[in-house]
Every structure is written in C-alpha cells, then in structure tokens.
C-alpha cells in the first residue's frame, strides 16, 4: 500500500513537472512571438494597406501635346483628347505633381505622381507621337526603353547594364510590354503600349531598398496601367 502511494505521488510530481515544462514552453513561445511582433507588424501593415482599391486613387491621362503645357494631362483645354487615353491607380497617400515644361517638351512627360515625403518613389507616363516611335516599339520594345529614359541616366544605365525581365499581356485589345529592371541604385517597373500613332510608357521607380519595402504598391501601379 505504501509502495502504491509512493508511485502515485511520483506520478503526480512527474505530471506537475511536465505541466511546468509545457507552461514554460508556451510562455517562451509567447515571449518569442511578442518579441517578433514589432518586426513583423510594419511588413504586415504595408501589405494590408495596399490590398484594397479604397487605398488607391485613379489617374486619368489625356496626352496633351508637348507644346500644350497643361501640367499633368488634365482636361483643362478643348484641344486635349476626350475621353482620357490611359489610366492607372496609385497609392492614396501619394500626390499628383505638375511636370516641368522641360520634362514635358523634351521627354513628353504627360503624368507624374510621387510619394510626397521621400519624393524618390514615383511614377510617370511619357507619351510620344509619330510613326518612328510607333514602329520602334513594334520592332523592339526593349530598345525603346532607352528612348523613353529621356534625361534619366540611371534608367538608361539600368536598361543597358542591369537585369531586365520582360513579359507581354493584352488589355483592352492593346498589347502591353512589361519590364522589371533592376540595378544597384534603383529598381524600375515599366509598361509600354501603342494607341494609334502614340506610344505610351509608364515608369515606376524607387531606390532599391524602398522598392523592396513598397513592392506591392509599386507593382499595383504597373498592373493597373491601361490604354483606354
């Protein structure tokens, strides 16, 4: 009888020890989880913040002629095409900016949006008209990136020396040539398409580190670009 009671006491002690081990293990796991929360939350918040359409605004581009300086292509003059010729969605906390006259006349920049604080994360659309531009895109879309790089030496160098991935998709009956261009300094997403005799190029860019952090939002800009 004494032996049986001793065994039961030993069993209870072992079970209690196991319970303490389980509790300690759970407590350790909880502490580990709590310690990782501050690291994980910003990434989770960034992904969540750009998941819904409500967190984006739509940009409508009217492709004003280079000599018709109307800022970012809004319809403020009867000479501007109506309805709009292209559109894309951009983060709601970004702002629409007015391209400079130089950018408009020399690059054909028609639309510009950017992160208002860093001003280093941005997206712009270049519109170039004429048979020469149209035919160049039809022959070699990648080479035409050099043309659309305009006065951006970093983009030209990235296209020439960086890693370039290319894909094609069809939206609204238009072939769109999509590029992912990686370099040491910056990363770019670009989409080129033709409507009539006008070639449109969307360029989305950010410093390499910021690009990785905000990839979902930047990719959303490229994915929603379309010729109307």
PDB file of N, CA, C and O in Angstrom, residues 1-15:
ATOM      1  N   UNK A   1       0.832  -1.201   0.000  1.00  0.00           N
ATOM      2  CA  UNK A   1       0.000   0.000   0.000  1.00  0.00           C
ATOM      3  C   UNK A   1       0.874   1.261   0.000  1.00  0.00           C
ATOM      4  O   UNK A   1       0.648   2.199  -0.747  1.00  0.00           O
ATOM      5  N   UNK A   2       1.863   1.251   0.874  1.00  0.00           N
ATOM      6  CA  UNK A   2       2.794   2.397   0.933  1.00  0.00           C
ATOM      7  C   UNK A   2       3.514   2.584  -0.379  1.00  0.00           C
ATOM      8  O   UNK A   2       3.757   3.692  -0.845  1.00  0.00           O
ATOM      9  N   UNK A   3       3.892   1.436  -1.007  1.00  0.00           N
ATOM     10  CA  UNK A   3       4.589   1.490  -2.288  1.00  0.00           C
ATOM     11  C   UNK A   3       3.701   2.104  -3.363  1.00  0.00           C
ATOM     12  O   UNK A   3       4.136   2.889  -4.196  1.00  0.00           O
ATOM     13  N   UNK A   4       2.403   1.717  -3.366  1.00  0.00           N
ATOM     14  CA  UNK A   4       1.465   2.240  -4.356  1.00  0.00           C
ATOM     15  C   UNK A   4       1.295   3.750  -4.202  1.00  0.00           C
ATOM     16  O   UNK A   4       1.279   4.492  -5.185  1.00  0.00           O
ATOM     17  N   UNK A   5       1.167   4.212  -2.942  1.00  0.00           N
ATOM     18  CA  UNK A   5       1.015   5.653  -2.697  1.00  0.00           C
ATOM     19  C   UNK A   5       2.254   6.408  -3.139  1.00  0.00           C
ATOM     20  O   UNK A   5       2.179   7.500  -3.681  1.00  0.00           O
ATOM     21  N   UNK A   6       3.418   5.788  -2.922  1.00  0.00           N
ATOM     22  CA  UNK A   6       4.669   6.433  -3.344  1.00  0.00           C
ATOM     23  C   UNK A   6       4.715   6.582  -4.866  1.00  0.00           C
ATOM     24  O   UNK A   6       5.143   7.614  -5.404  1.00  0.00           O
ATOM     25  N   UNK A   7       4.255   5.513  -5.584  1.00  0.00           N
ATOM     26  CA  UNK A   7       4.260   5.572  -7.054  1.00  0.00           C
ATOM     27  C   UNK A   7       3.311   6.661  -7.550  1.00  0.00           C
ATOM     28  O   UNK A   7       3.600   7.380  -8.490  1.00  0.00           O
ATOM     29  N   UNK A   8       2.106   6.729  -6.888  1.00  0.00           N
ATOM     30  CA  UNK A   8       1.139   7.759  -7.306  1.00  0.00           C
ATOM     31  C   UNK A   8       1.708   9.160  -7.058  1.00  0.00           C
ATOM     32  O   UNK A   8       1.563  10.071  -7.875  1.00  0.00           O
ATOM     33  N   UNK A   9       2.363   9.332  -5.921  1.00  0.00           N
ATOM     34  CA  UNK A   9       2.971  10.637  -5.615  1.00  0.00           C
ATOM     35  C   UNK A   9       4.040  10.991  -6.637  1.00  0.00           C
ATOM     36  O   UNK A   9       4.166  12.129  -7.070  1.00  0.00           O
ATOM     37  N   UNK A  10       4.828   9.963  -7.016  1.00  0.00           N
ATOM     38  CA  UNK A  10       5.878  10.198  -8.016  1.00  0.00           C
ATOM     39  C   UNK A  10       5.268  10.583  -9.347  1.00  0.00           C
ATOM     40  O   UNK A  10       5.760  11.454 -10.056  1.00  0.00           O
ATOM     41  N   UNK A  11       4.153   9.880  -9.699  1.00  0.00           N
ATOM     42  CA  UNK A  11       3.485  10.179 -10.971  1.00  0.00           C
ATOM     43  C   UNK A  11       2.941  11.603 -10.987  1.00  0.00           C
ATOM     44  O   UNK A  11       3.067  12.335 -11.962  1.00  0.00           O
ATOM     45  N   UNK A  12       2.312  12.009  -9.857  1.00  0.00           N
ATOM     46  CA  UNK A  12       1.788  13.362  -9.752  1.00  0.00           C
ATOM     47  C   UNK A  12       2.896  14.384  -9.882  1.00  0.00           C
ATOM     48  O   UNK A  12       2.777  15.403 -10.561  1.00  0.00           O
ATOM     49  N   UNK A  13       4.045  14.078  -9.232  1.00  0.00           N
ATOM     50  CA  UNK A  13       5.179  15.002  -9.303  1.00  0.00           C
ATOM     51  C   UNK A  13       5.703  15.116 -10.722  1.00  0.00           C
ATOM     52  O   UNK A  13       6.032  16.194 -11.195  1.00  0.00           O
ATOM     53  N   UNK A  14       5.776  13.971 -11.417  1.00  0.00           N
ATOM     54  CA  UNK A  14       6.253  13.987 -12.804  1.00  0.00           C
ATOM     55  C   UNK A  14       5.295  14.778 -13.681  1.00  0.00           C
ATOM     56  O   UNK A  14       5.703  15.580 -14.517  1.00  0.00           O
ATOM     57  N   UNK A  15       3.955  14.516 -13.489  1.00  0.00           N
ATOM     58  CA  UNK A  15       2.973  15.229 -14.297  1.00  0.00           C
ATOM     59  C   UNK A  15       3.044  16.733 -14.061  1.00  0.00           C
ATOM     60  O   UNK A  15       2.921  17.535 -14.979  1.00  0.00           O
TER      61      UNK A  15
END
